[in-house]
Amino acid sequence: MIDAYEDPGTPDRRGGARYLWWLVRCQPGRSVAGALLASVWMALLAAAPYLLARAVDEGLEPGDTAALAGWTAVLVVLGAVNSWVSVLRHRTMTRVRMDALFRTVKVVIGHAVRLGAALPRRTGAGEVVTIGVGDVHTISNALTVIGPGVGSVVVYGVVAALLLAVSPVLAGVVLLGMPVVALLVGPLMARLQRAEGGYRERQGVLTARMGDLAGGLRVLNGLGGKGLFADAFRRDSAVLREQGYRVGAVASWLQALGVGLPTVFLAAVTWCAARLAARGEISVGELIAVYGYVAVLVGPVAFLVDMGYQLSRGVVAADRVARLLRLEPEPEHGCADPPAEPAVLYDPESGVRVVPGRLTVLAAAHPADGAAVADRLGRYAPSDVTWGAVRLDEVALPQVRARILVAGPEADLFAGTLREVVSGRHERDPDALARAVRAAAAEDVVQGLPEGLDSPVSAQGRSLSGGQRQRVRLVRALLADPEVLLAVEPTSALDAHTEATVAARLREARRGRTTVLTSSSPLVLDHADTVVHLVGGKVAATGRHRELLEREPGYRALVTRDAERETDQARGQDIGQDTEEDAGQDAGQDAEGAVR
């Protein structure tokens, strides 16, 4: 089975069937062993009726006790050997399926990491979630074709050969049975594949909508739009349910045929064999053997039908994985060297100029305007931004990421201890960690957890409040200590007292380093070296906070609105306490401003 740190290889991304074949080729020895063991297992099952016929014809009917005992002993040994082969077959096929599952998981995660910031712009979150939750298991189950699938074909041929020695008529009936099965099941396979593909597409869309709904629930409450989105989600769920019924209807017919066809097959061959025995054309032992052969075929025929079902679903799931793997990262042509020393970042689209070593705050009535500037300055969106004397998109991306950090308000928080969440992949100096915690005013977050920094934090920080998550993200950004820090709305979920504390400490912690914040809070703006007032995404005015208050009516109106909000917020809570409700109020008002 694939090792957690092993290279999964280069997948075949040309389609679902080719991807499944690549998974088989990645483990050739195990795949061949699974096919051989399954073939031997089923062939030995077919050998049992032959031995039973010999025991009847040579021992029981003539009364030869020695021959009967000998054939019985051979049957016992055969059963024991076949049980051992069955265990080996099951273990091998389990390893085949698990290798395919973990290899697909590694391939998908690795490609998602390579896509980076381009991933959410190329595909929906629901698509990735659906692949991770359901498709990887469907793909691994489809590889059943390697073991029981191949074995079923082999034993079908073996039984036909054994029946040929008994009666060519019976052998012909058996050989004609498989084309009949294919004619009945084939159209259902194609129909299932189409229905399954449509269902999976709709499932991905609904999963993405569910994630968006859960993530923006507080904003929707603030805007009064929760009911509207809930109704839309309910309608989409009903459509998905109807598609699920259609998939289930086709699948039920396939499963019914998997049980019914072998039974009909068994009845037809047994009837033919009984007629031959009644006419004396075959012996009683051969009649028993024929019945045993056909009874053995019930399993392989059912396996073949189920194999087609699993393979059809597997091709649909693998095709979704292949489509994701065909997404390419944004082209990287940068080869220029970055500035040797801290340099000015300039965004021609907005007119924002970030001077090195200063705390700059972008104030906009619409938070999305400030976030868009931060994305361009951090090279997360196409732009003509310059960094000193060079274009930012001409600098090698790894060097940009090493020196410029964009700290988004919804940046992912992975599960782990608080120390691991804020430290990332590197061990952090305890003193540096303590300074970052203090700068983000997160001492109460650490002290409030049972084991402090070693307390477990759930994925996305769900065990923390909105304000606590925001400060944890800020601690992580400060620990990274980038040359340029671009923090989008880093204090929007904090109460007024905590926000003022963070603003003051952040200025001190980043003294001499280039720091850009987006905020319209006067508590943050008052600590800025430079305030850039954005209107419609363009620079309307630049200066110190108090200067702009005196000479810019638009800026004054923006800041006054936020000051009133913070005053109302402070009246409804104790000093130093931040709650989820605060995050909801802030998010709701920010969203309301964005709507206006």
Coordinates of C-alpha atoms in Angstrom, one line a residue:
M1 CA 0.0 0.0 0.0
I2 CA 1.2 3.5 -0.8
D3 CA 3.3 5.2 1.9
A4 CA 2.1 8.5 3.4
Y5 CA 5.3 10.2 2.2
E6 CA 5.8 8.4 -1.1
D7 CA 5.3 10.1 -4.4
P8 CA 1.9 9.0 -5.8
G9 CA 3.1 9.3 -9.4
T10 CA 1.8 11.2 -12.4
P11 CA -1.8 10.4 -13.0
D12 CA -3.4 9.9 -16.4
R13 CA -5.8 12.9 -16.6
R14 CA -7.3 12.2 -20.0
G15 CA -10.5 10.6 -18.6
G16 CA -12.1 8.5 -16.0
A17 CA -11.4 5.1 -17.6
R18 CA -7.8 6.1 -18.2
Y19 CA -7.4 7.3 -14.6
L20 CA -8.7 3.9 -13.3
W21 CA -6.3 2.1 -15.5
W22 CA -3.4 4.3 -14.2
L23 CA -4.4 3.2 -10.6
V24 CA -4.1 -0.4 -11.7
R25 CA -0.7 0.1 -13.4
C26 CA 0.6 1.8 -10.3
Q27 CA 0.5 -1.6 -8.5
P28 CA 1.1 -4.2 -11.2
G29 CA 2.3 -7.0 -8.9
R30 CA -0.6 -6.6 -6.5
S31 CA -3.1 -6.3 -9.3
V32 CA -1.9 -9.5 -11.0
A33 CA -1.8 -11.3 -7.7
G34 CA -5.4 -10.3 -7.0
A35 CA -6.6 -11.5 -10.4
L36 CA -4.7 -14.8 -10.1
L37 CA -5.9 -15.5 -6.6
A38 CA -9.5 -14.7 -7.5
S39 CA -9.3 -16.9 -10.6
V40 CA -7.8 -19.8 -8.6
W41 CA -10.4 -19.3 -5.8
M42 CA -13.3 -19.5 -8.3
A43 CA -11.8 -22.3 -10.3
L44 CA -11.4 -24.4 -7.2
L45 CA -15.0 -23.7 -6.4
A46 CA -15.9 -25.1 -9.8
A47 CA -13.7 -28.1 -9.1
A48 CA -15.8 -29.2 -6.1
P49 CA -18.8 -30.4 -8.2
Y50 CA -16.4 -32.4 -10.4
L51 CA -15.0 -34.2 -7.4
L52 CA -18.5 -34.7 -6.0
A53 CA -19.6 -36.3 -9.3
R54 CA -16.6 -38.7 -9.1
A55 CA -17.4 -39.6 -5.6
V56 CA -21.0 -40.5 -6.6
D57 CA -20.2 -42.3 -9.8
E58 CA -17.0 -44.2 -8.6
G59 CA -17.8 -44.6 -4.9
L60 CA -21.4 -44.2 -3.8
E61 CA -23.2 -45.8 -6.8
P62 CA -21.1 -48.9 -7.1
G63 CA -20.6 -49.2 -3.3
D64 CA -16.8 -48.7 -3.3
T65 CA -16.1 -47.3 0.2
A66 CA -12.4 -46.8 -0.4
A67 CA -13.1 -44.7 -3.5
L68 CA -15.8 -42.7 -1.7
A69 CA -13.5 -42.1 1.2
G70 CA -10.7 -41.0 -1.1
W71 CA -12.8 -38.5 -3.1
T72 CA -14.3 -37.2 0.2
A73 CA -10.8 -36.6 1.5
V74 CA -9.8 -34.8 -1.7
L75 CA -12.9 -32.6 -1.3
V76 CA -12.0 -31.7 2.3
V77 CA -8.4 -30.8 1.3
L78 CA -9.7 -28.8 -1.6
G79 CA -12.0 -26.8 0.7
A80 CA -9.2 -26.1 3.2
V81 CA -6.8 -25.0 0.4
N82 CA -9.5 -22.8 -1.1
S83 CA -10.3 -21.2 2.2
W84 CA -6.6 -20.2 2.5
V85 CA -6.7 -18.9 -1.1
S86 CA -9.8 -16.9 -0.3
V87 CA -8.1 -15.2 2.7
L88 CA -5.1 -14.2 0.5
R89 CA -7.5 -13.0 -2.2
H90 CA -9.4 -10.8 0.2
R91 CA -6.3 -9.3 1.8
T92 CA -4.8 -8.6 -1.6
M93 CA -7.9 -6.9 -3.0
T94 CA -8.2 -4.8 0.2
R95 CA -4.7 -3.6 -0.3
V96 CA -5.5 -2.8 -4.0
R97 CA -8.5 -0.8 -3.0
M98 CA -6.8 1.1 -0.1
D99 CA -3.8 1.9 -2.4
A100 CA -6.2 3.4 -5.0
L101 CA -8.0 5.4 -2.3
F102 CA -4.9 6.8 -0.6
R103 CA -3.1 7.4 -3.9
T104 CA -6.2 9.4 -5.2
V105 CA -6.3 11.4 -1.9
K106 CA -2.6 12.3 -2.2
V107 CA -3.0 13.2 -5.9
V108 CA -6.0 15.4 -5.3
I109 CA -4.5 17.1 -2.2
G110 CA -1.1 17.6 -4.0
H111 CA -2.8 19.2 -7.0
A112 CA -5.0 21.4 -4.8
V113 CA -1.8 22.7 -3.1
R114 CA -0.2 23.3 -6.5
L115 CA -3.2 25.3 -7.7
G116 CA -3.0 27.4 -4.5
A117 CA -5.0 30.6 -4.7
A118 CA -6.2 29.7 -8.2
L119 CA -8.2 26.7 -6.9
P120 CA -11.3 28.7 -5.7
R121 CA -11.3 30.6 -8.9
R122 CA -11.2 27.5 -11.1
T123 CA -13.7 25.2 -9.3
G124 CA -16.2 25.3 -6.4
A125 CA -15.5 24.1 -2.9
G126 CA -18.4 21.7 -3.2
E127 CA -16.6 19.9 -6.1
V128 CA -13.5 19.3 -4.0
V129 CA -15.6 18.2 -1.0
T130 CA -17.6 15.8 -3.0
I131 CA -14.5 14.2 -4.4
G132 CA -12.9 13.9 -1.0
V133 CA -16.0 12.6 0.7
G134 CA -17.5 10.2 -1.9
D135 CA -15.6 9.9 -5.1
V136 CA -12.4 8.5 -3.7
H137 CA -14.3 5.6 -2.1
T138 CA -16.3 4.9 -5.3
I139 CA -13.1 4.8 -7.3
S140 CA -11.5 2.3 -5.0
N141 CA -14.5 0.1 -5.1
A142 CA -14.5 0.1 -8.9
L143 CA -11.1 -1.8 -8.8
T144 CA -13.1 -4.9 -7.7
V145 CA -12.9 -5.6 -11.5
I146 CA -9.3 -6.7 -10.9
G147 CA -10.1 -9.6 -8.6
P148 CA -13.6 -11.1 -8.7
G149 CA -14.2 -9.5 -12.1
V150 CA -11.3 -11.3 -13.8
G151 CA -11.9 -14.5 -11.7
S152 CA -15.6 -14.5 -12.9
V153 CA -14.5 -14.5 -16.5
V154 CA -12.0 -17.2 -15.9
V155 CA -14.3 -19.5 -14.0
Y156 CA -17.0 -19.0 -16.7
G157 CA -14.6 -20.4 -19.3
V158 CA -13.6 -23.2 -16.9
V159 CA -17.2 -24.3 -16.3
A160 CA -18.0 -24.2 -20.0
A161 CA -15.0 -26.5 -20.7
L162 CA -16.1 -28.9 -17.9
L163 CA -19.7 -28.9 -19.3
L164 CA -18.4 -29.6 -22.8
A165 CA -17.0 -32.9 -21.5
V166 CA -20.5 -33.7 -20.2
S167 CA -22.7 -32.4 -22.9
P168 CA -22.1 -29.9 -25.8
V169 CA -25.7 -28.8 -25.5
L170 CA -25.2 -27.7 -21.8
A171 CA -21.9 -26.0 -22.7
G172 CA -23.7 -24.1 -25.5
V173 CA -26.4 -22.9 -23.1
V174 CA -23.8 -21.7 -20.6
L175 CA -21.8 -19.9 -23.3
L176 CA -24.9 -18.2 -24.7
G177 CA -25.9 -17.0 -21.2
M178 CA -23.2 -14.3 -21.1
P179 CA -24.3 -12.4 -24.3
V180 CA -27.8 -12.5 -22.9
V181 CA -26.6 -10.9 -19.7
A182 CA -24.7 -8.3 -21.6
L183 CA -27.7 -7.4 -23.8
L184 CA -29.9 -6.9 -20.7
V185 CA -27.4 -5.1 -18.5
G186 CA -25.4 -3.0 -21.0
P187 CA -28.1 -0.4 -21.7
L188 CA -28.7 0.0 -18.0
M189 CA -25.0 0.6 -17.4
A190 CA -25.0 3.5 -19.9
R191 CA -28.1 4.9 -18.4
L192 CA -26.7 4.6 -14.9
Q193 CA -23.5 6.4 -16.0
R194 CA -25.5 9.4 -17.3
A195 CA -27.8 9.6 -14.3
E196 CA -24.9 9.2 -11.9
G197 CA -22.9 12.0 -13.7
G198 CA -25.8 14.4 -13.5
Y199 CA -26.4 13.5 -9.8
R200 CA -22.7 14.1 -8.9
E201 CA -22.7 17.5 -10.6
R202 CA -25.8 18.6 -8.8
Q203 CA -24.4 17.2 -5.5
G204 CA -21.2 19.3 -5.9
V205 CA -23.2 22.5 -6.5
L206 CA -25.4 21.8 -3.5
T207 CA -22.4 21.0 -1.3
A208 CA -20.8 24.3 -2.3
R209 CA -24.0 26.2 -1.5
M210 CA -24.3 24.5 1.9
G211 CA -20.7 25.6 2.7
D212 CA -21.4 29.2 1.6
L213 CA -24.6 29.2 3.6
A214 CA -22.9 28.0 6.8
G215 CA -19.9 30.3 6.4
G216 CA -22.1 33.4 5.8
L217 CA -24.9 32.6 8.3
R218 CA -24.1 35.6 10.6
V219 CA -24.0 38.0 7.6
L220 CA -27.3 36.5 6.3
N221 CA -28.9 37.0 9.8
G222 CA -27.7 40.6 9.8
L223 CA -29.2 41.3 6.4
G224 CA -32.4 39.3 7.1
G225 CA -31.7 37.0 4.2
K226 CA -31.5 33.7 5.9
G227 CA -35.0 32.6 5.0
L228 CA -34.4 33.4 1.3
F229 CA -31.3 31.3 1.1
A230 CA -32.9 28.5 3.1
D231 CA -35.8 28.4 0.6
A232 CA -33.4 28.2 -2.3
F233 CA -31.4 25.5 -0.6
R234 CA -34.6 23.6 0.0
R235 CA -35.6 23.7 -3.7
D236 CA -32.1 22.6 -4.8
S237 CA -32.3 19.7 -2.3
A238 CA -35.6 18.6 -3.8
V239 CA -34.1 18.6 -7.3
L240 CA -31.1 16.6 -6.0
R241 CA -33.5 14.1 -4.3
E242 CA -35.4 13.6 -7.5
Q243 CA -32.1 12.9 -9.4
G244 CA -31.2 10.5 -6.6
Y245 CA -34.4 8.6 -7.1
R246 CA -33.6 8.3 -10.8
V247 CA -30.1 6.9 -10.0
G248 CA -31.6 4.6 -7.4
A249 CA -34.2 3.3 -9.9
V250 CA -31.5 2.3 -12.4
A251 CA -29.3 0.9 -9.7
S252 CA -32.2 -1.2 -8.3
W253 CA -32.8 -2.8 -11.7
L254 CA -29.1 -3.6 -12.0
Q255 CA -29.0 -5.2 -8.5
A256 CA -32.3 -7.1 -9.2
L257 CA -30.8 -8.5 -12.4
G258 CA -27.6 -9.4 -10.5
V259 CA -29.8 -11.7 -8.3
G260 CA -32.5 -12.7 -10.8
L261 CA -30.5 -13.5 -13.9
P262 CA -28.2 -16.1 -12.2
T263 CA -31.3 -17.8 -10.7
V264 CA -33.0 -18.0 -14.1
F265 CA -29.8 -19.2 -15.6
L266 CA -29.5 -21.9 -12.9
A267 CA -33.1 -23.1 -13.6
A268 CA -32.6 -23.3 -17.4
V269 CA -29.4 -25.3 -17.3
T270 CA -30.7 -27.6 -14.5
W271 CA -33.9 -28.3 -16.5
C272 CA -31.8 -29.2 -19.6
A273 CA -29.5 -31.4 -17.5
A274 CA -32.5 -33.2 -15.9
R275 CA -34.0 -33.9 -19.3
L276 CA -30.7 -35.4 -20.5
A277 CA -30.4 -37.5 -17.3
A278 CA -34.0 -38.8 -17.8
R279 CA -33.1 -39.9 -21.3
G280 CA -30.0 -41.6 -20.0
E281 CA -27.6 -39.4 -21.9
I282 CA -25.7 -38.3 -18.7
S283 CA -25.2 -40.2 -15.4
V284 CA -26.6 -39.2 -12.0
G285 CA -23.2 -38.1 -10.9
E286 CA -22.9 -35.9 -14.0
L287 CA -26.4 -34.4 -13.3
I288 CA -25.2 -33.5 -9.8
A289 CA -22.0 -32.1 -11.3
V290 CA -24.0 -30.0 -13.7
Y291 CA -26.1 -28.6 -10.9
G292 CA -23.0 -27.8 -8.9
Y293 CA -21.3 -26.1 -11.9
V294 CA -24.3 -23.9 -12.5
A295 CA -24.7 -23.2 -8.8
V296 CA -21.0 -22.1 -8.8
L297 CA -21.8 -19.8 -11.7
V298 CA -24.4 -17.9 -9.7
G299 CA -21.6 -16.1 -7.9
P300 CA -19.5 -15.1 -10.9
V301 CA -22.6 -13.9 -12.9
A302 CA -23.6 -11.8 -9.9
F303 CA -20.1 -10.5 -9.6
L304 CA -20.0 -9.6 -13.3
V305 CA -23.2 -7.6 -13.0
D306 CA -22.0 -5.9 -9.8
M307 CA -18.6 -5.3 -11.5
G308 CA -20.3 -3.4 -14.3
Y309 CA -22.3 -1.4 -11.7
Q310 CA -19.2 -0.5 -9.7
L311 CA -17.2 0.2 -12.8
S312 CA -19.8 2.5 -14.3
R313 CA -19.9 4.5 -11.1
G314 CA -16.2 4.4 -10.8
V315 CA -15.7 5.9 -14.3
V316 CA -18.0 8.8 -13.4
A317 CA -16.1 9.5 -10.1
A318 CA -12.7 9.1 -11.8
D319 CA -13.8 11.5 -14.5
R320 CA -14.5 14.2 -11.9
V321 CA -11.0 13.6 -10.4
A322 CA -9.5 13.8 -13.9
R323 CA -11.3 17.1 -14.6
L324 CA -9.9 18.6 -11.3
L325 CA -6.4 17.3 -12.2
R326 CA -6.6 19.0 -15.6
L327 CA -6.9 22.4 -14.0
E328 CA -3.6 24.2 -14.4
P329 CA -2.1 26.8 -12.0
E330 CA -1.9 30.3 -13.3
P331 CA 1.1 30.5 -15.7
E332 CA 4.3 31.5 -14.0
H333 CA 6.7 33.4 -16.2
G334 CA 8.5 35.4 -13.5
C335 CA 12.2 35.2 -13.5
A336 CA 13.3 38.7 -12.5
D337 CA 15.0 39.3 -9.1
P338 CA 13.0 41.1 -6.5
P339 CA 14.3 44.4 -5.0
A340 CA 17.3 43.7 -2.8
E341 CA 16.0 46.2 -0.2
P342 CA 12.4 47.1 0.9
A343 CA 10.8 49.0 -1.9
V344 CA 7.6 50.8 -2.8
L345 CA 4.6 48.7 -3.8
Y346 CA 2.5 50.6 -6.3
D347 CA -0.9 49.6 -7.7
P348 CA -1.7 51.7 -10.8
E349 CA -5.3 50.5 -10.9
S350 CA -6.2 52.1 -7.6
G351 CA -3.4 54.5 -7.2
V352 CA -2.3 53.1 -3.9
R353 CA 1.4 53.6 -3.1
V354 CA 2.8 51.7 -0.1
V355 CA 5.9 53.2 1.3
P356 CA 8.4 50.7 3.0
G357 CA 8.7 50.7 6.8
R358 CA 5.3 52.4 7.4
L359 CA 1.9 51.4 8.7
T360 CA -0.6 52.1 5.9
V361 CA -4.3 51.7 6.4
L362 CA -6.8 51.5 3.4
A363 CA -10.2 52.9 4.4
A364 CA -13.1 52.2 2.1
A365 CA -16.9 52.3 2.5
H366 CA -17.0 48.9 0.7
P367 CA -14.6 46.4 2.4
A368 CA -14.3 44.5 -0.9
D369 CA -12.4 47.5 -2.4
G370 CA -9.7 47.3 0.1
A371 CA -9.5 43.5 -0.1
A372 CA -9.1 43.8 -3.9
V373 CA -6.2 46.2 -3.5
A374 CA -4.6 43.8 -1.0
D375 CA -5.0 40.9 -3.5
R376 CA -3.3 42.8 -6.2
L377 CA -0.5 44.0 -4.0
G378 CA 0.0 40.4 -2.8
R379 CA -0.2 39.0 -6.4
Y380 CA -3.4 37.0 -5.8
A381 CA -5.1 38.8 -8.7
P382 CA -3.8 39.9 -12.1
S383 CA -2.5 43.5 -12.0
D384 CA 0.2 45.9 -13.2
V385 CA 1.6 46.3 -9.6
T386 CA 5.2 47.3 -9.4
W387 CA 7.6 46.5 -6.7
G388 CA 10.4 49.1 -6.8
A389 CA 11.6 49.1 -10.4
V390 CA 10.2 45.8 -11.4
R391 CA 6.7 44.5 -12.2
L392 CA 5.4 42.2 -9.4
D393 CA 4.3 39.5 -11.8
E394 CA 7.8 39.3 -13.3
V395 CA 9.3 38.3 -10.0
A396 CA 9.5 34.5 -9.3
L397 CA 6.4 33.6 -7.3
P398 CA 8.3 31.8 -4.5
Q399 CA 10.2 35.0 -3.7
V400 CA 7.0 37.0 -3.7
R401 CA 5.4 34.6 -1.2
A402 CA 8.5 34.6 1.0
R403 CA 8.5 38.4 1.4
I404 CA 4.9 39.4 1.0
L405 CA 2.1 37.9 3.1
V406 CA -1.6 38.5 2.6
A407 CA -3.5 37.6 5.8
G408 CA -7.2 37.2 4.8
P409 CA -10.1 37.4 7.3
E410 CA -11.2 33.8 6.5
A411 CA -7.8 32.2 6.1
D412 CA -8.0 28.5 7.0
L413 CA -7.2 27.2 10.5
F414 CA -6.2 23.6 10.5
A415 CA -6.9 21.2 13.4
G416 CA -4.2 20.8 16.0
T417 CA -2.9 22.4 19.1
L418 CA -3.0 26.1 19.3
R419 CA 0.8 26.2 19.2
E420 CA 0.7 24.1 15.9
V421 CA -2.1 26.3 14.4
V422 CA -0.1 29.5 14.8
S423 CA 3.4 28.1 14.2
G424 CA 2.7 26.3 10.9
R425 CA 5.4 24.0 9.6
H426 CA 8.2 25.5 11.6
E427 CA 9.2 25.4 15.3
R428 CA 8.8 28.9 16.8
D429 CA 10.9 30.5 19.4
P430 CA 8.9 30.7 22.7
D431 CA 9.8 34.4 23.1
A432 CA 8.7 35.2 19.5
L433 CA 5.5 33.3 20.1
A434 CA 4.8 35.2 23.3
R435 CA 5.5 38.6 21.6
A436 CA 3.1 37.7 18.7
V437 CA 0.4 36.6 21.2
R438 CA 0.8 39.9 23.1
A439 CA 0.8 42.0 19.9
A440 CA -2.5 40.4 18.8
A441 CA -4.0 40.9 22.3
A442 CA -4.6 37.1 22.4
E443 CA -3.4 36.5 26.0
D444 CA -6.9 35.8 27.1
V445 CA -7.4 33.3 24.3
V446 CA -4.4 31.3 25.5
Q447 CA -5.4 31.7 29.2
G448 CA -9.0 30.7 28.5
L449 CA -8.0 27.3 27.1
P450 CA -7.5 24.4 29.5
E451 CA -3.9 23.6 28.4
G452 CA -3.0 27.0 27.0
L453 CA -1.0 26.8 23.8
D454 CA -1.1 23.0 23.9
S455 CA -4.9 22.9 23.9
P456 CA -6.5 21.3 20.8
V457 CA -8.3 23.6 18.3
S458 CA -10.8 22.1 15.9
A459 CA -10.6 22.6 12.1
Q460 CA -11.4 26.2 11.1
G461 CA -11.2 27.2 14.8
R462 CA -14.9 26.2 15.3
S463 CA -14.2 25.8 19.0
L464 CA -13.3 29.5 19.2
S465 CA -15.4 32.6 18.9
G466 CA -15.2 34.9 15.9
G467 CA -13.0 37.4 17.7
Q468 CA -10.7 34.7 19.0
R469 CA -10.3 33.2 15.5
Q470 CA -9.4 36.6 14.1
R471 CA -6.7 37.1 16.7
V472 CA -5.3 33.6 16.2
R473 CA -5.0 34.4 12.5
L474 CA -3.2 37.6 13.4
V475 CA -0.8 35.8 15.7
R476 CA 0.1 33.4 12.9
A477 CA 0.7 36.3 10.5
L478 CA 2.9 38.1 12.9
L479 CA 4.9 35.0 13.7
A480 CA 5.6 34.6 9.9
D481 CA 7.3 38.1 10.2
P482 CA 7.1 38.9 6.5
E483 CA 8.8 41.9 5.0
V484 CA 5.4 43.2 3.8
L485 CA 2.2 42.2 5.7
L486 CA -1.1 42.9 4.1
A487 CA -3.9 42.2 6.6
V488 CA -7.5 42.4 5.4
E489 CA -9.9 43.6 8.1
P490 CA -7.8 42.1 11.0
T491 CA -10.0 43.7 13.8
S492 CA -13.5 43.6 12.4
A493 CA -14.8 41.0 14.9
L494 CA -13.3 42.6 18.0
D495 CA -14.9 44.9 20.6
A496 CA -13.7 48.5 20.8
H497 CA -11.3 48.1 23.7
T498 CA -9.6 45.0 22.2
E499 CA -9.5 46.6 18.8
A500 CA -7.7 49.7 20.2
T501 CA -5.2 47.4 22.0
V502 CA -4.5 45.4 18.9
A503 CA -4.0 48.6 16.8
A504 CA -1.5 50.0 19.3
R505 CA 0.4 46.8 19.8
L506 CA 0.5 45.9 16.1
R507 CA 2.1 49.3 15.3
E508 CA 4.7 48.7 17.9
A509 CA 5.4 45.1 16.9
R510 CA 5.8 46.0 13.2
R511 CA 7.8 49.2 13.7
G512 CA 10.2 49.6 10.8
R513 CA 8.4 46.9 8.7
T514 CA 5.9 47.5 5.9
T515 CA 2.4 46.9 7.1
V516 CA -0.9 47.5 5.2
L517 CA -4.2 47.0 6.9
T518 CA -7.7 47.5 5.5
S519 CA -10.1 49.0 8.0
S520 CA -12.5 51.9 8.5
S521 CA -12.4 51.8 12.3
P522 CA -11.1 55.1 13.8
L523 CA -9.4 53.2 16.5
V524 CA -7.1 51.6 13.9
L525 CA -6.9 54.6 11.6
D526 CA -5.6 56.8 14.4
H527 CA -2.5 54.6 14.7
A528 CA -1.6 54.7 11.0
D529 CA 1.4 56.5 9.5
T530 CA -0.6 56.9 6.3
V531 CA -4.3 56.6 5.7
V532 CA -5.5 56.0 2.1
H533 CA -9.2 56.8 1.5
L534 CA -10.6 54.7 -1.3
V535 CA -13.8 55.6 -3.2
G536 CA -15.0 53.2 -5.8
G537 CA -11.7 51.4 -5.5
K538 CA -9.6 54.5 -6.3
V539 CA -7.5 56.7 -4.1
A540 CA -9.6 59.8 -3.1
A541 CA -7.3 61.2 -0.5
T542 CA -4.1 60.4 1.4
G543 CA -2.8 61.7 4.7
R544 CA -2.9 61.2 8.5
H545 CA -6.2 60.3 10.1
R546 CA -6.8 63.6 11.9
E547 CA -5.8 65.6 8.8
L548 CA -8.4 63.7 6.6
L549 CA -11.1 64.2 9.2
E550 CA -10.7 67.9 9.0
R551 CA -10.5 68.3 5.2
E552 CA -12.3 65.3 3.6
P553 CA -16.1 65.2 4.2
G554 CA -16.5 61.8 2.6
Y555 CA -13.8 60.3 4.9
R556 CA -15.3 62.0 7.9
A557 CA -18.7 60.5 7.1
L558 CA -17.1 57.0 6.7
V559 CA -15.2 57.2 10.0
T560 CA -18.2 58.7 11.9
R561 CA -20.4 55.8 10.9
D562 CA -17.8 53.4 12.2
A563 CA -17.3 55.4 15.4
E564 CA -21.0 55.3 16.1
R565 CA -21.0 51.5 15.5
E566 CA -18.2 51.0 18.0
T567 CA -19.8 53.2 20.6
D568 CA -23.0 51.1 20.4
Q569 CA -21.0 48.0 20.5
A570 CA -19.1 49.0 23.6
R571 CA -22.3 49.8 25.5
G572 CA -23.6 46.3 25.0
Q573 CA -20.6 44.4 26.5
D574 CA -18.0 44.5 29.2
I575 CA -14.6 45.9 28.4
G576 CA -12.2 43.4 27.0
Q577 CA -14.8 40.8 26.1
D578 CA -15.5 39.8 22.5
T579 CA -18.2 37.4 21.4
E580 CA -19.7 35.8 18.4
E581 CA -22.5 38.3 18.5
D582 CA -19.9 41.1 17.9
A583 CA -18.7 39.3 14.9
G584 CA -22.2 39.0 13.6
Q585 CA -22.9 42.7 14.1
D586 CA -19.7 43.7 12.4
A587 CA -20.1 41.3 9.5
G588 CA -23.7 42.3 9.0
Q589 CA -22.9 46.0 8.9
D590 CA -19.9 45.4 6.6
A591 CA -22.1 43.4 4.3
E592 CA -24.8 46.1 4.5
G593 CA -22.2 48.7 3.5
A594 CA -21.1 46.4 0.6
V595 CA -24.7 46.1 -0.6
R596 CA -25.1 49.9 -0.5

